[in-house]
Coordinates of C-alpha atoms in Angstrom, one line a residue:
M1 CA 88.5 122.1 117.3
N2 CA 89.3 118.4 117.2
A3 CA 92.7 116.8 116.5
E4 CA 91.9 115.9 112.9
F5 CA 91.0 119.5 112.0
V6 CA 94.3 120.7 113.6
L7 CA 96.2 118.2 111.5
L8 CA 94.4 119.5 108.4
L9 CA 95.5 123.1 109.2
V10 CA 99.1 121.8 109.8
V11 CA 99.1 120.0 106.4
I12 CA 97.7 123.1 104.6
G13 CA 100.3 125.3 106.3
T14 CA 103.1 122.9 105.4
A15 CA 101.9 122.7 101.8
L16 CA 102.0 126.5 101.5
A17 CA 105.4 126.5 103.0
F18 CA 106.5 124.0 100.3
D19 CA 105.0 126.3 97.7
F20 CA 107.0 129.2 99.1
T21 CA 110.2 127.3 99.0
N22 CA 109.4 126.2 95.5
G23 CA 109.1 129.8 94.5
F24 CA 112.4 131.0 95.8
H25 CA 114.1 127.8 94.8
D26 CA 113.2 128.1 91.1
T27 CA 113.5 131.8 90.5
G28 CA 117.1 131.5 89.4
N29 CA 116.1 129.0 86.7
A30 CA 113.9 131.6 85.1
M31 CA 115.8 134.8 85.6
A32 CA 119.5 134.0 85.8
T33 CA 120.2 134.6 82.0
S34 CA 118.5 138.0 81.8
I35 CA 120.3 139.1 85.0
A36 CA 123.7 137.8 83.8
T37 CA 123.4 139.7 80.5
G38 CA 122.2 142.9 82.1
A39 CA 118.8 142.8 80.4
L40 CA 117.2 143.1 83.8
T41 CA 118.4 144.2 87.3
P42 CA 118.0 141.5 90.0
E43 CA 115.2 143.6 91.7
I44 CA 113.1 143.9 88.6
A45 CA 113.8 140.3 87.6
V46 CA 112.5 138.8 90.8
T47 CA 109.5 141.1 90.9
L48 CA 108.6 140.2 87.4
S49 CA 109.0 136.6 88.2
A50 CA 106.8 136.9 91.3
V51 CA 104.0 138.6 89.3
L52 CA 104.1 136.0 86.5
N53 CA 104.2 133.1 88.9
L54 CA 101.0 134.6 90.5
V55 CA 99.3 134.9 87.1
G56 CA 100.4 131.5 85.9
A57 CA 98.9 129.7 88.9
F58 CA 95.4 130.5 87.6
L59 CA 95.8 129.2 84.0
S60 CA 95.3 125.5 84.5
V61 CA 94.5 122.7 87.0
E62 CA 95.8 119.7 85.0
V63 CA 99.0 119.3 87.1
A64 CA 96.9 119.5 90.3
A65 CA 94.9 116.5 89.1
T66 CA 98.0 114.5 88.4
V67 CA 99.3 115.2 91.9
A68 CA 96.0 114.3 93.5
T69 CA 95.3 111.1 91.6
G70 CA 98.0 110.1 89.1
V71 CA 101.1 109.1 91.2
A72 CA 100.1 107.7 94.6
D73 CA 97.1 105.4 95.0
L74 CA 95.8 106.8 98.2
G75 CA 92.3 105.4 97.8
T76 CA 93.0 102.7 100.3
V77 CA 93.7 105.1 103.1
S78 CA 91.6 108.0 104.4
G79 CA 91.3 110.4 107.3
T80 CA 94.2 111.0 109.6
T81 CA 96.4 108.3 107.9
L82 CA 96.0 110.0 104.5
M83 CA 96.8 113.4 105.9
L84 CA 99.9 112.0 107.6
V85 CA 101.0 110.6 104.3
V86 CA 100.6 114.0 102.6
F87 CA 102.3 115.7 105.5
T88 CA 105.4 113.5 105.6
G89 CA 105.7 113.7 101.8
L90 CA 105.7 117.5 102.1
I91 CA 108.3 117.5 104.8
G92 CA 110.7 115.5 102.7
S93 CA 110.1 117.8 99.7
I94 CA 110.7 120.9 101.8
L95 CA 114.0 119.5 103.2
W96 CA 115.2 118.6 99.7
N97 CA 114.4 122.1 98.4
L98 CA 116.2 123.8 101.3
I99 CA 119.3 121.5 101.0
T100 CA 119.6 122.0 97.2
W101 CA 119.0 125.8 97.6
L102 CA 121.6 126.0 100.3
F103 CA 124.2 124.4 98.1
G104 CA 123.1 126.0 94.9
L105 CA 122.2 122.7 93.2
P106 CA 119.7 122.9 90.4
S107 CA 116.9 120.4 91.1
S108 CA 113.3 119.9 90.4
S109 CA 110.8 120.8 93.2
S110 CA 108.2 118.8 91.2
H111 CA 110.2 115.6 91.4
A112 CA 111.0 116.3 95.1
L113 CA 107.3 116.4 95.8
F114 CA 106.5 113.3 93.8
G115 CA 109.3 111.5 95.5
G116 CA 108.1 112.5 98.9
L117 CA 104.5 111.4 98.2
I118 CA 105.7 108.1 96.7
G119 CA 108.0 107.4 99.6
A120 CA 105.3 108.2 102.1
A121 CA 102.7 106.1 100.3
V122 CA 105.1 103.1 100.1
A123 CA 105.8 103.4 103.9
A124 CA 102.1 103.7 104.8
I125 CA 100.6 101.3 102.2
G126 CA 103.3 99.3 100.5
L127 CA 104.3 99.1 96.9
S128 CA 100.7 98.8 95.9
G129 CA 100.2 102.4 97.1
V130 CA 101.9 103.8 94.0
V131 CA 100.4 104.2 90.6
W132 CA 103.4 102.9 88.8
E133 CA 102.0 103.5 85.3
G134 CA 101.4 107.2 86.3
V135 CA 104.9 107.5 87.8
L136 CA 106.4 106.1 84.5
G137 CA 104.3 108.1 82.1
K138 CA 103.9 111.4 84.0
V139 CA 107.2 111.6 86.0
I140 CA 110.0 109.4 84.8
I141 CA 109.6 109.6 81.0
P142 CA 109.1 113.4 81.0
A143 CA 112.1 113.8 83.3
V144 CA 114.3 111.9 80.8
L145 CA 112.9 113.6 77.7
A146 CA 112.9 117.2 79.0
P147 CA 116.6 117.9 78.8
V148 CA 116.9 116.1 75.5
V149 CA 114.1 118.0 73.9
A150 CA 115.3 121.3 75.4
A151 CA 118.8 120.8 74.2
L152 CA 117.6 120.0 70.6
V153 CA 115.3 123.0 70.6
A154 CA 118.0 125.3 72.1
A155 CA 120.6 124.1 69.6
T156 CA 118.2 124.6 66.6
G157 CA 117.1 128.0 67.9
T158 CA 120.7 129.2 68.5
W159 CA 121.8 128.2 65.0
S160 CA 118.7 129.8 63.4
V161 CA 119.2 133.1 65.3
H162 CA 122.8 133.3 64.3
R163 CA 121.9 132.7 60.7
I164 CA 119.1 135.3 60.8
T165 CA 121.2 138.0 62.6
R166 CA 124.6 137.5 61.1
S167 CA 124.3 140.6 58.9
T168 CA 122.6 142.7 61.7
P169 CA 124.7 145.5 63.2
E170 CA 126.0 144.4 66.7
P171 CA 124.3 147.2 68.7
S172 CA 120.9 146.4 67.1
A173 CA 121.5 142.6 67.6
R174 CA 122.4 143.1 71.3
K175 CA 119.3 145.2 71.9
G176 CA 117.1 142.7 70.3
F177 CA 118.7 139.8 72.2
R178 CA 118.1 141.6 75.5
T179 CA 114.5 142.2 74.7
G180 CA 114.2 138.5 73.7
Q181 CA 115.8 137.4 77.0
I182 CA 113.2 139.4 79.0
G183 CA 110.4 137.8 77.0
T184 CA 111.7 134.2 77.3
A185 CA 112.5 134.6 81.0
S186 CA 109.0 136.0 81.6
L187 CA 107.5 132.9 79.8
V188 CA 109.5 130.6 82.0
S189 CA 108.2 132.3 85.1
L190 CA 104.6 132.1 83.8
A191 CA 105.0 128.4 83.0
H192 CA 106.5 127.9 86.4
G193 CA 103.5 129.3 88.1
T194 CA 101.2 127.3 85.9
N195 CA 103.0 124.1 86.6
D196 CA 104.3 124.3 90.1
A197 CA 101.6 126.2 92.1
Q198 CA 99.2 123.4 91.0
K199 CA 101.3 120.8 92.7
T200 CA 100.4 122.4 96.0
M201 CA 96.8 122.8 95.0
G202 CA 96.7 119.0 94.4
V203 CA 98.2 118.3 97.8
I204 CA 95.8 120.6 99.7
F205 CA 92.9 119.0 97.7
L206 CA 94.1 115.6 99.0
A207 CA 94.1 116.8 102.5
L208 CA 90.6 118.3 102.2
V209 CA 89.3 115.0 100.8
A210 CA 91.0 113.1 103.6
H211 CA 89.3 115.4 106.2
G212 CA 85.9 115.0 104.5
T213 CA 85.6 118.7 103.7
L214 CA 85.5 117.8 99.9
G215 CA 84.7 114.8 97.8
S216 CA 87.1 113.3 95.4
G217 CA 85.0 114.6 92.5
D218 CA 84.6 118.2 93.7
E219 CA 86.2 121.2 92.1
R220 CA 89.3 122.8 93.7
P221 CA 88.0 125.8 95.8
F222 CA 89.0 129.3 94.7
W223 CA 90.7 129.9 98.1
V224 CA 93.0 127.0 97.4
K225 CA 94.1 128.4 94.1
L226 CA 94.5 131.9 95.5
S227 CA 96.6 130.8 98.5
C228 CA 98.9 128.6 96.4
A229 CA 99.3 131.4 93.8
V230 CA 100.2 134.0 96.5
A231 CA 102.6 131.5 98.3
I232 CA 104.5 130.7 95.1
A233 CA 104.7 134.4 94.2
L234 CA 106.0 135.4 97.6
G235 CA 108.9 132.9 97.1
P236 CA 110.6 134.8 94.3
D237 CA 109.7 138.2 95.8
L238 CA 111.2 137.5 99.3
G239 CA 113.8 134.8 98.6
G240 CA 114.6 134.8 94.9

């Protein structure tokens, strides 16, 4: 067992640790409303979130591709250097997740990871190590648009629901709203697994390419998908 293989194992373990912190960090985003209204108990809510995060991780690999190739231009480095870039990016992301979790600050684990990888790439390669078009189109613009679009959709939805249910008896409306909250919270957890577990898949894929285990054009192995899905599901279950 040479030093490069040991480093690969350390990077994979660190990536899964980030995935775990991502899971317990973001559970509240999905389940806080249904718990606050009494639609779900905390125990059921975090269990449901864990299961749906696990399922969601297998639905797509598009985000993994973005992490692997769309933000940091790591083609100019390889081997141990590339694995160190990935490792330091992960450490920065984990620290940010833990700090914001400790102080109860809502933050994006996705952008923590992107920031960590970008910072590590700049330190190792320079400004040319960042795919700035990818950062703008796949990180910055969506980050700016997301709250605006969400606010517009939420405002329109709230107004519409009030119009539709204004003549509905209050007990029936309350029961319907609780059922709806369970459904929407479940969809958020499913989407979270689909989006966030893939970030770690992309990072592990980068490490495997750096080590020479995989080529840049290879498919992501099933064990990578499974381990990332399990790690992000354990986050809500143990820490949510």
